[in-house]
Amino acid sequence: MSFVKAMHALAPNAIWSARNNVITEWKSSDIEQPTAKAIADKMSEIQAQRPMELLRDARNTRLAETDWWANSDLTMTDAQKKYRQDLRDITKTATSLDDVKWPEKP
């Protein structure tokens, strides 16, 4: 999957075919074909970002669970506001799901 993501990042409008993470056909003569090294480097970059993606996904799920607190006919408590802000700030201190300290839900 990261090969496809890498290709879309490096050549978003290109038309190509690949097998086993190797380009087998390049159909976009107006777009430069990325080198194998450029693809490998982008794949490594994408893989390195994965822990933060997982962290943001888990954080977003927790935020979504409390979205109803912000309905116009409700008033959030200070504890609820702080909890939601702490969730939004979680990526400032944690770098993966392994080292996250989740705030306690009020």
PDB file of N, CA and C in Angstrom:
ATOM      1  N   MET A   1       0.816  -1.193   0.000  1.00  0.00           N
ATOM      2  CA  MET A   1       0.000   0.000   0.000  1.00  0.00           C
ATOM      3  C   MET A   1       0.860   1.258   0.000  1.00  0.00           C
ATOM      4  N   SER A   2       1.988   1.243   0.701  1.00  0.00           N
ATOM      5  CA  SER A   2       2.806   2.450   0.725  1.00  0.00           C
ATOM      6  C   SER A   2       3.443   2.724  -0.641  1.00  0.00           C
ATOM      7  N   PHE A   3       3.609   1.684  -1.471  1.00  0.00           N
ATOM      8  CA  PHE A   3       4.119   1.911  -2.821  1.00  0.00           C
ATOM      9  C   PHE A   3       3.147   2.782  -3.596  1.00  0.00           C
ATOM     10  N   VAL A   4       1.869   2.449  -3.529  1.00  0.00           N
ATOM     11  CA  VAL A   4       0.847   3.227  -4.240  1.00  0.00           C
ATOM     12  C   VAL A   4       0.793   4.650  -3.680  1.00  0.00           C
ATOM     13  N   LYS A   5       0.830   4.779  -2.353  1.00  0.00           N
ATOM     14  CA  LYS A   5       0.830   6.117  -1.748  1.00  0.00           C
ATOM     15  C   LYS A   5       2.059   6.912  -2.194  1.00  0.00           C
ATOM     16  N   ALA A   6       3.196   6.245  -2.247  1.00  0.00           N
ATOM     17  CA  ALA A   6       4.427   6.916  -2.674  1.00  0.00           C
ATOM     18  C   ALA A   6       4.305   7.390  -4.115  1.00  0.00           C
ATOM     19  N   MET A   7       3.766   6.536  -4.963  1.00  0.00           N
ATOM     20  CA  MET A   7       3.602   6.905  -6.370  1.00  0.00           C
ATOM     21  C   MET A   7       2.636   8.079  -6.515  1.00  0.00           C
ATOM     22  N   HIS A   8       1.553   8.058  -5.772  1.00  0.00           N
ATOM     23  CA  HIS A   8       0.594   9.166  -5.851  1.00  0.00           C
ATOM     24  C   HIS A   8       1.199  10.462  -5.318  1.00  0.00           C
ATOM     25  N   ALA A   9       2.072  10.355  -4.348  1.00  0.00           N
ATOM     26  CA  ALA A   9       2.732  11.544  -3.811  1.00  0.00           C
ATOM     27  C   ALA A   9       3.771  12.090  -4.790  1.00  0.00           C
ATOM     28  N   LEU A  10       4.509  11.202  -5.438  1.00  0.00           N
ATOM     29  CA  LEU A  10       5.586  11.615  -6.339  1.00  0.00           C
ATOM     30  C   LEU A  10       5.088  12.024  -7.724  1.00  0.00           C
ATOM     31  N   ALA A  11       4.056  11.344  -8.201  1.00  0.00           N
ATOM     32  CA  ALA A  11       3.534  11.617  -9.545  1.00  0.00           C
ATOM     33  C   ALA A  11       2.008  11.486  -9.505  1.00  0.00           C
ATOM     34  N   PRO A  12       1.336  12.467  -8.897  1.00  0.00           N
ATOM     35  CA  PRO A  12      -0.102  12.330  -8.633  1.00  0.00           C
ATOM     36  C   PRO A  12      -0.983  12.137  -9.859  1.00  0.00           C
ATOM     37  N   ASN A  13      -0.606  12.642 -10.999  1.00  0.00           N
ATOM     38  CA  ASN A  13      -1.453  12.541 -12.184  1.00  0.00           C
ATOM     39  C   ASN A  13      -0.944  11.545 -13.218  1.00  0.00           C
ATOM     40  N   ALA A  14       0.054  10.791 -12.837  1.00  0.00           N
ATOM     41  CA  ALA A  14       0.654   9.839 -13.775  1.00  0.00           C
ATOM     42  C   ALA A  14      -0.214   8.599 -13.940  1.00  0.00           C
ATOM     43  N   ILE A  15      -0.069   7.989 -15.090  1.00  0.00           N
ATOM     44  CA  ILE A  15      -0.729   6.719 -15.381  1.00  0.00           C
ATOM     45  C   ILE A  15       0.374   5.679 -15.517  1.00  0.00           C
ATOM     46  N   TRP A  16       0.291   4.646 -14.699  1.00  0.00           N
ATOM     47  CA  TRP A  16       1.352   3.659 -14.652  1.00  0.00           C
ATOM     48  C   TRP A  16       0.797   2.314 -14.202  1.00  0.00           C
ATOM     49  N   SER A  17       1.592   1.286 -14.403  1.00  0.00           N
ATOM     50  CA  SER A  17       1.296  -0.057 -13.902  1.00  0.00           C
ATOM     51  C   SER A  17       2.518  -0.535 -13.144  1.00  0.00           C
ATOM     52  N   ALA A  18       2.279  -1.382 -12.153  1.00  0.00           N
ATOM     53  CA  ALA A  18       3.394  -1.914 -11.369  1.00  0.00           C
ATOM     54  C   ALA A  18       3.083  -3.326 -10.915  1.00  0.00           C
ATOM     55  N   ARG A  19       4.150  -4.045 -10.637  1.00  0.00           N
ATOM     56  CA  ARG A  19       4.039  -5.399 -10.094  1.00  0.00           C
ATOM     57  C   ARG A  19       5.150  -5.561  -9.069  1.00  0.00           C
ATOM     58  N   ASN A  20       4.794  -6.052  -7.880  1.00  0.00           N
ATOM     59  CA  ASN A  20       5.777  -6.255  -6.808  1.00  0.00           C
ATOM     60  C   ASN A  20       6.585  -4.993  -6.519  1.00  0.00           C
ATOM     61  N   ASN A  21       5.890  -3.869  -6.462  1.00  0.00           N
ATOM     62  CA  ASN A  21       6.501  -2.567  -6.151  1.00  0.00           C
ATOM     63  C   ASN A  21       7.549  -2.121  -7.169  1.00  0.00           C
ATOM     64  N   VAL A  22       7.385  -2.549  -8.396  1.00  0.00           N
ATOM     65  CA  VAL A  22       8.267  -2.125  -9.489  1.00  0.00           C
ATOM     66  C   VAL A  22       7.384  -1.647 -10.636  1.00  0.00           C
ATOM     67  N   ILE A  23       7.677  -0.476 -11.166  1.00  0.00           N
ATOM     68  CA  ILE A  23       6.902   0.056 -12.282  1.00  0.00           C
ATOM     69  C   ILE A  23       7.172  -0.807 -13.508  1.00  0.00           C
ATOM     70  N   THR A  24       6.104  -1.321 -14.086  1.00  0.00           N
ATOM     71  CA  THR A  24       6.240  -2.152 -15.279  1.00  0.00           C
ATOM     72  C   THR A  24       5.859  -1.397 -16.544  1.00  0.00           C
ATOM     73  N   GLU A  25       5.049  -0.363 -16.381  1.00  0.00           N
ATOM     74  CA  GLU A  25       4.631   0.418 -17.547  1.00  0.00           C
ATOM     75  C   GLU A  25       4.383   1.857 -17.118  1.00  0.00           C
ATOM     76  N   TRP A  26       4.944   2.794 -17.862  1.00  0.00           N
ATOM     77  CA  TRP A  26       4.785   4.225 -17.602  1.00  0.00           C
ATOM     78  C   TRP A  26       4.104   4.842 -18.815  1.00  0.00           C
ATOM     79  N   LYS A  27       2.866   5.315 -18.633  1.00  0.00           N
ATOM     80  CA  LYS A  27       2.070   5.804 -19.750  1.00  0.00           C
ATOM     81  C   LYS A  27       1.971   7.330 -19.804  1.00  0.00           C
ATOM     82  N   SER A  28       2.667   8.015 -18.920  1.00  0.00           N
ATOM     83  CA  SER A  28       2.574   9.477 -18.852  1.00  0.00           C
ATOM     84  C   SER A  28       3.871  10.103 -19.337  1.00  0.00           C
ATOM     85  N   SER A  29       3.954  10.281 -20.637  1.00  0.00           N
ATOM     86  CA  SER A  29       5.194  10.808 -21.220  1.00  0.00           C
ATOM     87  C   SER A  29       5.476  12.249 -20.792  1.00  0.00           C
ATOM     88  N   ASP A  30       4.445  12.983 -20.362  1.00  0.00           N
ATOM     89  CA  ASP A  30       4.635  14.370 -19.950  1.00  0.00           C
ATOM     90  C   ASP A  30       5.005  14.501 -18.470  1.00  0.00           C
ATOM     91  N   ILE A  31       5.059  13.377 -17.745  1.00  0.00           N
ATOM     92  CA  ILE A  31       5.418  13.373 -16.324  1.00  0.00           C
ATOM     93  C   ILE A  31       6.649  12.499 -16.150  1.00  0.00           C
ATOM     94  N   GLU A  32       7.629  13.032 -15.428  1.00  0.00           N
ATOM     95  CA  GLU A  32       8.865  12.282 -15.211  1.00  0.00           C
ATOM     96  C   GLU A  32       8.624  11.086 -14.299  1.00  0.00           C
ATOM     97  N   GLN A  33       9.106   9.933 -14.713  1.00  0.00           N
ATOM     98  CA  GLN A  33       8.959   8.719 -13.913  1.00  0.00           C
ATOM     99  C   GLN A  33       9.911   8.788 -12.722  1.00  0.00           C
ATOM    100  N   PRO A  34       9.403   8.577 -11.512  1.00  0.00           N
ATOM    101  CA  PRO A  34      10.286   8.593 -10.336  1.00  0.00           C
ATOM    102  C   PRO A  34      11.286   7.440 -10.387  1.00  0.00           C
ATOM    103  N   THR A  35      12.455   7.677  -9.854  1.00  0.00           N
ATOM    104  CA  THR A  35      13.465   6.621  -9.778  1.00  0.00           C
ATOM    105  C   THR A  35      13.089   5.635  -8.679  1.00  0.00           C
ATOM    106  N   ALA A  36      13.689   4.458  -8.740  1.00  0.00           N
ATOM    107  CA  ALA A  36      13.448   3.452  -7.703  1.00  0.00           C
ATOM    108  C   ALA A  36      13.871   3.991  -6.341  1.00  0.00           C
ATOM    109  N   LYS A  37      14.944   4.753  -6.298  1.00  0.00           N
ATOM    110  CA  LYS A  37      15.407   5.332  -5.030  1.00  0.00           C
ATOM    111  C   LYS A  37      14.408   6.360  -4.506  1.00  0.00           C
ATOM    112  N   ALA A  38      13.893   7.196  -5.386  1.00  0.00           N
ATOM    113  CA  ALA A  38      12.910   8.195  -4.959  1.00  0.00           C
ATOM    114  C   ALA A  38      11.660   7.519  -4.404  1.00  0.00           C
ATOM    115  N   ILE A  39      11.249   6.437  -5.048  1.00  0.00           N
ATOM    116  CA  ILE A  39      10.072   5.689  -4.578  1.00  0.00           C
ATOM    117  C   ILE A  39      10.367   5.056  -3.219  1.00  0.00           C
ATOM    118  N   ALA A  40      11.512   4.426  -3.085  1.00  0.00           N
ATOM    119  CA  ALA A  40      11.887   3.784  -1.824  1.00  0.00           C
ATOM    120  C   ALA A  40      11.980   4.809  -0.700  1.00  0.00           C
ATOM    121  N   ASP A  41      12.569   5.966  -1.000  1.00  0.00           N
ATOM    122  CA  ASP A  41      12.677   7.028   0.010  1.00  0.00           C
ATOM    123  C   ASP A  41      11.300   7.516   0.442  1.00  0.00           C
ATOM    124  N   LYS A  42      10.394   7.697  -0.512  1.00  0.00           N
ATOM    125  CA  LYS A  42       9.038   8.155  -0.196  1.00  0.00           C
ATOM    126  C   LYS A  42       8.296   7.087   0.596  1.00  0.00           C
ATOM    127  N   MET A  43       8.495   5.819   0.243  1.00  0.00           N
ATOM    128  CA  MET A  43       7.859   4.732   0.989  1.00  0.00           C
ATOM    129  C   MET A  43       8.350   4.721   2.443  1.00  0.00           C
ATOM    130  N   SER A  44       9.633   4.948   2.642  1.00  0.00           N
ATOM    131  CA  SER A  44      10.186   5.013   4.001  1.00  0.00           C
ATOM    132  C   SER A  44       9.600   6.179   4.772  1.00  0.00           C
ATOM    133  N   GLU A  45       9.468   7.312   4.104  1.00  0.00           N
ATOM    134  CA  GLU A  45       8.880   8.495   4.730  1.00  0.00           C
ATOM    135  C   GLU A  45       7.426   8.225   5.150  1.00  0.00           C
ATOM    136  N   ILE A  46       6.673   7.598   4.265  1.00  0.00           N
ATOM    137  CA  ILE A  46       5.272   7.278   4.562  1.00  0.00           C
ATOM    138  C   ILE A  46       5.190   6.289   5.724  1.00  0.00           C
ATOM    139  N   GLN A  47       6.055   5.290   5.718  1.00  0.00           N
ATOM    140  CA  GLN A  47       6.066   4.299   6.799  1.00  0.00           C
ATOM    141  C   GLN A  47       6.421   4.950   8.129  1.00  0.00           C
ATOM    142  N   ALA A  48       7.333   5.909   8.113  1.00  0.00           N
ATOM    143  CA  ALA A  48       7.727   6.601   9.340  1.00  0.00           C
ATOM    144  C   ALA A  48       6.582   7.447   9.902  1.00  0.00           C
ATOM    145  N   GLN A  49       5.694   7.903   9.043  1.00  0.00           N
ATOM    146  CA  GLN A  49       4.554   8.720   9.480  1.00  0.00           C
ATOM    147  C   GLN A  49       3.413   7.874  10.027  1.00  0.00           C
ATOM    148  N   ARG A  50       3.438   6.578   9.803  1.00  0.00           N
ATOM    149  CA  ARG A  50       2.318   5.704  10.181  1.00  0.00           C
ATOM    150  C   ARG A  50       1.965   5.759  11.670  1.00  0.00           C
ATOM    151  N   PRO A  51       2.942   5.734  12.584  1.00  0.00           N
ATOM    152  CA  PRO A  51       2.567   5.807  14.009  1.00  0.00           C
ATOM    153  C   PRO A  51       1.768   7.068  14.350  1.00  0.00           C
ATOM    154  N   MET A  52       2.108   8.187  13.741  1.00  0.00           N
ATOM    155  CA  MET A  52       1.360   9.416  14.013  1.00  0.00           C
ATOM    156  C   MET A  52      -0.028   9.364  13.383  1.00  0.00           C
ATOM    157  N   GLU A  53      -0.155   8.722  12.237  1.00  0.00           N
ATOM    158  CA  GLU A  53      -1.488   8.551  11.629  1.00  0.00           C
ATOM    159  C   GLU A  53      -2.390   7.741  12.547  1.00  0.00           C
ATOM    160  N   LEU A  54      -1.845   6.662  13.107  1.00  0.00           N
ATOM    161  CA  LEU A  54      -2.623   5.828  14.017  1.00  0.00           C
ATOM    162  C   LEU A  54      -3.007   6.604  15.269  1.00  0.00           C
ATOM    163  N   LEU A  55      -2.075   7.405  15.769  1.00  0.00           N
ATOM    164  CA  LEU A  55      -2.349   8.234  16.943  1.00  0.00           C
ATOM    165  C   LEU A  55      -3.467   9.239  16.644  1.00  0.00           C
ATOM    166  N   ARG A  56      -3.372   9.917  15.502  1.00  0.00           N
ATOM    167  CA  ARG A  56      -4.411  10.890  15.137  1.00  0.00           C
ATOM    168  C   ARG A  56      -5.767  10.213  14.932  1.00  0.00           C
ATOM    169  N   ASP A  57      -5.769   9.013  14.344  1.00  0.00           N
ATOM    170  CA  ASP A  57      -7.024   8.279  14.165  1.00  0.00           C
ATOM    171  C   ASP A  57      -7.668   7.967  15.514  1.00  0.00           C
ATOM    172  N   ALA A  58      -6.876   7.494  16.463  1.00  0.00           N
ATOM    173  CA  ALA A  58      -7.400   7.178  17.796  1.00  0.00           C
ATOM    174  C   ALA A  58      -7.879   8.445  18.495  1.00  0.00           C
ATOM    175  N   ARG A  59      -7.128   9.523  18.353  1.00  0.00           N
ATOM    176  CA  ARG A  59      -7.523  10.805  18.936  1.00  0.00           C
ATOM    177  C   ARG A  59      -8.822  11.302  18.309  1.00  0.00           C
ATOM    178  N   ASN A  60      -8.931  11.220  16.996  1.00  0.00           N
ATOM    179  CA  ASN A  60     -10.132  11.694  16.301  1.00  0.00           C
ATOM    180  C   ASN A  60     -11.367  10.887  16.701  1.00  0.00           C
ATOM    181  N   THR A  61     -11.181   9.606  16.946  1.00  0.00           N
ATOM    182  CA  THR A  61     -12.298   8.778  17.415  1.00  0.00           C
ATOM    183  C   THR A  61     -12.785   9.272  18.767  1.00  0.00           C
ATOM    184  N   ARG A  62     -11.844   9.557  19.665  1.00  0.00           N
ATOM    185  CA  ARG A  62     -12.220  10.063  20.997  1.00  0.00           C
ATOM    186  C   ARG A  62     -12.901  11.434  20.893  1.00  0.00           C
ATOM    187  N   LEU A  63     -12.404  12.276  20.006  1.00  0.00           N
ATOM    188  CA  LEU A  63     -13.051  13.576  19.816  1.00  0.00           C
ATOM    189  C   LEU A  63     -14.467  13.405  19.262  1.00  0.00           C
ATOM    190  N   ALA A  64     -14.618  12.523  18.291  1.00  0.00           N
ATOM    191  CA  ALA A  64     -15.933  12.306  17.685  1.00  0.00           C
ATOM    192  C   ALA A  64     -16.940  11.806  18.707  1.00  0.00           C
ATOM    193  N   GLU A  65     -16.471  11.017  19.662  1.00  0.00           N
ATOM    194  CA  GLU A  65     -17.364  10.505  20.704  1.00  0.00           C
ATOM    195  C   GLU A  65     -17.930  11.622  21.578  1.00  0.00           C
ATOM    196  N   THR A  66     -17.255  12.760  21.594  1.00  0.00           N
ATOM    197  CA  THR A  66     -17.699  13.876  22.443  1.00  0.00           C
ATOM    198  C   THR A  66     -18.194  15.068  21.634  1.00  0.00           C
ATOM    199  N   ASP A  67     -18.314  14.919  20.335  1.00  0.00           N
ATOM    200  CA  ASP A  67     -18.793  16.036  19.508  1.00  0.00           C
ATOM    201  C   ASP A  67     -20.168  16.518  19.953  1.00  0.00           C
ATOM    202  N   TRP A  68     -20.989  15.623  20.428  1.00  0.00           N
ATOM    203  CA  TRP A  68     -22.340  16.007  20.835  1.00  0.00           C
ATOM    204  C   TRP A  68     -22.321  17.002  21.991  1.00  0.00           C
ATOM    205  N   TRP A  69     -21.217  17.029  22.749  1.00  0.00           N
ATOM    206  CA  TRP A  69     -21.097  18.003  23.836  1.00  0.00           C
ATOM    207  C   TRP A  69     -21.180  19.433  23.308  1.00  0.00           C
ATOM    208  N   ALA A  70     -20.812  19.620  22.060  1.00  0.00           N
ATOM    209  CA  ALA A  70     -20.744  20.963  21.475  1.00  0.00           C
ATOM    210  C   ALA A  70     -22.035  21.358  20.758  1.00  0.00           C
ATOM    211  N   ASN A  71     -23.103  20.586  20.928  1.00  0.00           N
ATOM    212  CA  ASN A  71     -24.381  20.966  20.316  1.00  0.00           C
ATOM    213  C   ASN A  71     -24.818  22.341  20.813  1.00  0.00           C
ATOM    214  N   SER A  72     -25.533  23.045  19.976  1.00  0.00           N
ATOM    215  CA  SER A  72     -25.916  24.416  20.309  1.00  0.00           C
ATOM    216  C   SER A  72     -26.856  24.504  21.513  1.00  0.00           C
ATOM    217  N   ASP A  73     -27.551  23.426  21.830  1.00  0.00           N
ATOM    218  CA  ASP A  73     -28.465  23.483  22.974  1.00  0.00           C
ATOM    219  C   ASP A  73     -27.822  22.984  24.273  1.00  0.00           C
ATOM    220  N   LEU A  74     -26.520  22.746  24.251  1.00  0.00           N
ATOM    221  CA  LEU A  74     -25.777  22.319  25.435  1.00  0.00           C
ATOM    222  C   LEU A  74     -24.666  23.319  25.743  1.00  0.00           C
ATOM    223  N   THR A  75     -24.239  23.332  26.979  1.00  0.00           N
ATOM    224  CA  THR A  75     -23.092  24.139  27.377  1.00  0.00           C
ATOM    225  C   THR A  75     -22.038  23.199  27.941  1.00  0.00           C
ATOM    226  N   MET A  76     -20.871  23.189  27.329  1.00  0.00           N
ATOM    227  CA  MET A  76     -19.804  22.316  27.802  1.00  0.00           C
ATOM    228  C   MET A  76     -19.260  22.826  29.132  1.00  0.00           C
ATOM    229  N   THR A  77     -18.950  21.877  30.008  1.00  0.00           N
ATOM    230  CA  THR A  77     -18.295  22.238  31.261  1.00  0.00           C
ATOM    231  C   THR A  77     -16.832  22.553  30.964  1.00  0.00           C
ATOM    232  N   ASP A  78     -16.173  23.182  31.916  1.00  0.00           N
ATOM    233  CA  ASP A  78     -14.744  23.450  31.745  1.00  0.00           C
ATOM    234  C   ASP A  78     -13.960  22.149  31.622  1.00  0.00           C
ATOM    235  N   ALA A  79     -14.378  21.123  32.351  1.00  0.00           N
ATOM    236  CA  ALA A  79     -13.695  19.822  32.279  1.00  0.00           C
ATOM    237  C   ALA A  79     -13.845  19.206  30.888  1.00  0.00           C
ATOM    238  N   GLN A  80     -15.023  19.351  30.295  1.00  0.00           N
ATOM    239  CA  GLN A  80     -15.237  18.833  28.944  1.00  0.00           C
ATOM    240  C   GLN A  80     -14.400  19.596  27.927  1.00  0.00           C
ATOM    241  N   LYS A  81     -14.373  20.912  28.066  1.00  0.00           N
ATOM    242  CA  LYS A  81     -13.556  21.730  27.163  1.00  0.00           C
ATOM    243  C   LYS A  81     -12.085  21.356  27.282  1.00  0.00           C
ATOM    244  N   LYS A  82     -11.615  21.183  28.531  1.00  0.00           N
ATOM    245  CA  LYS A  82     -10.212  20.827  28.759  1.00  0.00           C
ATOM    246  C   LYS A  82      -9.904  19.449  28.164  1.00  0.00           C
ATOM    247  N   TYR A  83     -10.800  18.490  28.353  1.00  0.00           N
ATOM    248  CA  TYR A  83     -10.602  17.145  27.809  1.00  0.00           C
ATOM    249  C   TYR A  83     -10.442  17.212  26.293  1.00  0.00           C
ATOM    250  N   ARG A  84     -11.339  17.922  25.635  1.00  0.00           N
ATOM    251  CA  ARG A  84     -11.273  18.017  24.172  1.00  0.00           C
ATOM    252  C   ARG A  84      -9.995  18.742  23.722  1.00  0.00           C
ATOM    253  N   GLN A  85      -9.608  19.791  24.442  1.00  0.00           N
ATOM    254  CA  GLN A  85      -8.369  20.494  24.088  1.00  0.00           C
ATOM    255  C   GLN A  85      -7.160  19.593  24.311  1.00  0.00           C
ATOM    256  N   ASP A  86      -7.160  18.854  25.422  1.00  0.00           N
ATOM    257  CA  ASP A  86      -6.056  17.923  25.689  1.00  0.00           C
ATOM    258  C   ASP A  86      -5.951  16.872  24.586  1.00  0.00           C
ATOM    259  N   LEU A  87      -7.095  16.406  24.080  1.00  0.00           N
ATOM    260  CA  LEU A  87      -7.063  15.458  22.962  1.00  0.00           C
ATOM    261  C   LEU A  87      -6.448  16.106  21.724  1.00  0.00           C
ATOM    262  N   ARG A  88      -6.846  17.348  21.441  1.00  0.00           N
ATOM    263  CA  ARG A  88      -6.285  18.025  20.263  1.00  0.00           C
ATOM    264  C   ARG A  88      -4.774  18.251  20.410  1.00  0.00           C
ATOM    265  N   ASP A  89      -4.324  18.433  21.642  1.00  0.00           N
ATOM    266  CA  ASP A  89      -2.902  18.705  21.891  1.00  0.00           C
ATOM    267  C   ASP A  89      -2.062  17.436  22.017  1.00  0.00           C
ATOM    268  N   ILE A  90      -2.676  16.280  21.982  1.00  0.00           N
ATOM    269  CA  ILE A  90      -1.975  15.023  22.250  1.00  0.00           C
ATOM    270  C   ILE A  90      -0.796  14.802  21.290  1.00  0.00           C
ATOM    271  N   THR A  91      -0.898  15.284  20.066  1.00  0.00           N
ATOM    272  CA  THR A  91       0.188  15.063  19.101  1.00  0.00           C
ATOM    273  C   THR A  91       1.393  15.974  19.366  1.00  0.00           C
ATOM    274  N   LYS A  92       1.260  16.905  20.295  1.00  0.00           N
ATOM    275  CA  LYS A  92       2.412  17.746  20.661  1.00  0.00           C
ATOM    276  C   LYS A  92       3.364  17.013  21.590  1.00  0.00           C
ATOM    277  N   THR A  93       2.847  16.014  22.319  1.00  0.00           N
ATOM    278  CA  THR A  93       3.682  15.312  23.290  1.00  0.00           C
ATOM    279  C   THR A  93       3.926  13.853  22.924  1.00  0.00           C
ATOM    280  N   ALA A  94       2.954  13.205  22.326  1.00  0.00           N
ATOM    281  CA  ALA A  94       3.100  11.783  21.992  1.00  0.00           C
ATOM    282  C   ALA A  94       3.565  11.638  20.548  1.00  0.00           C
ATOM    283  N   THR A  95       4.302  10.576  20.291  1.00  0.00           N
ATOM    284  CA  THR A  95       4.775  10.319  18.925  1.00  0.00           C
ATOM    285  C   THR A  95       4.222   9.020  18.354  1.00  0.00           C
ATOM    286  N   SER A  96       3.519   8.246  19.193  1.00  0.00           N
ATOM    287  CA  SER A  96       2.889   7.005  18.728  1.00  0.00           C
ATOM    288  C   SER A  96       1.871   6.565  19.758  1.00  0.00           C
ATOM    289  N   LEU A  97       1.091   5.547  19.413  1.00  0.00           N
ATOM    290  CA  LEU A  97       0.127   4.999  20.364  1.00  0.00           C
ATOM    291  C   LEU A  97       0.814   4.365  21.564  1.00  0.00           C
ATOM    292  N   ASP A  98       2.076   3.972  21.396  1.00  0.00           N
ATOM    293  CA  ASP A  98       2.809   3.319  22.479  1.00  0.00           C
ATOM    294  C   ASP A  98       3.194   4.271  23.603  1.00  0.00           C
ATOM    295  N   ASP A  99       3.371   5.544  23.295  1.00  0.00           N
ATOM    296  CA  ASP A  99       3.821   6.474  24.337  1.00  0.00           C
ATOM    297  C   ASP A  99       2.783   7.544  24.693  1.00  0.00           C
ATOM    298  N   VAL A 100       1.527   7.317  24.327  1.00  0.00           N
ATOM    299  CA  VAL A 100       0.499   8.310  24.589  1.00  0.00           C
ATOM    300  C   VAL A 100      -0.079   8.118  25.996  1.00  0.00           C
ATOM    301  N   LYS A 101      -0.339   9.232  26.654  1.00  0.00           N
ATOM    302  CA  LYS A 101      -1.038   9.242  27.950  1.00  0.00           C
ATOM    303  C   LYS A 101      -2.344   9.959  27.698  1.00  0.00           C
ATOM    304  N   TRP A 102      -3.413   9.175  27.529  1.00  0.00           N
ATOM    305  CA  TRP A 102      -4.716   9.749  27.191  1.00  0.00           C
ATOM    306  C   TRP A 102      -5.286  10.502  28.389  1.00  0.00           C
ATOM    307  N   PRO A 103      -5.875  11.666  28.137  1.00  0.00           N
ATOM    308  CA  PRO A 103      -6.536  12.378  29.230  1.00  0.00           C
ATOM    309  C   PRO A 103      -7.774  11.600  29.685  1.00  0.00           C
ATOM    310  N   GLU A 104      -8.161  11.814  30.935  1.00  0.00           N
ATOM    311  CA  GLU A 104      -9.326  11.117  31.481  1.00  0.00           C
ATOM    312  C   GLU A 104     -10.601  11.841  31.072  1.00  0.00           C
ATOM    313  N   LYS A 105     -11.539  11.084  30.548  1.00  0.00           N
ATOM    314  CA  LYS A 105     -12.808  11.657  30.086  1.00  0.00           C
ATOM    315  C   LYS A 105     -13.659  12.043  31.299  1.00  0.00           C
ATOM    316  N   PRO A 106     -14.148  13.269  31.332  1.00  0.00           N
ATOM    317  CA  PRO A 106     -14.968  13.694  32.481  1.00  0.00           C
ATOM    318  C   PRO A 106     -16.350  13.035  32.475  1.00  0.00           C
TER     319      PRO A 106
END
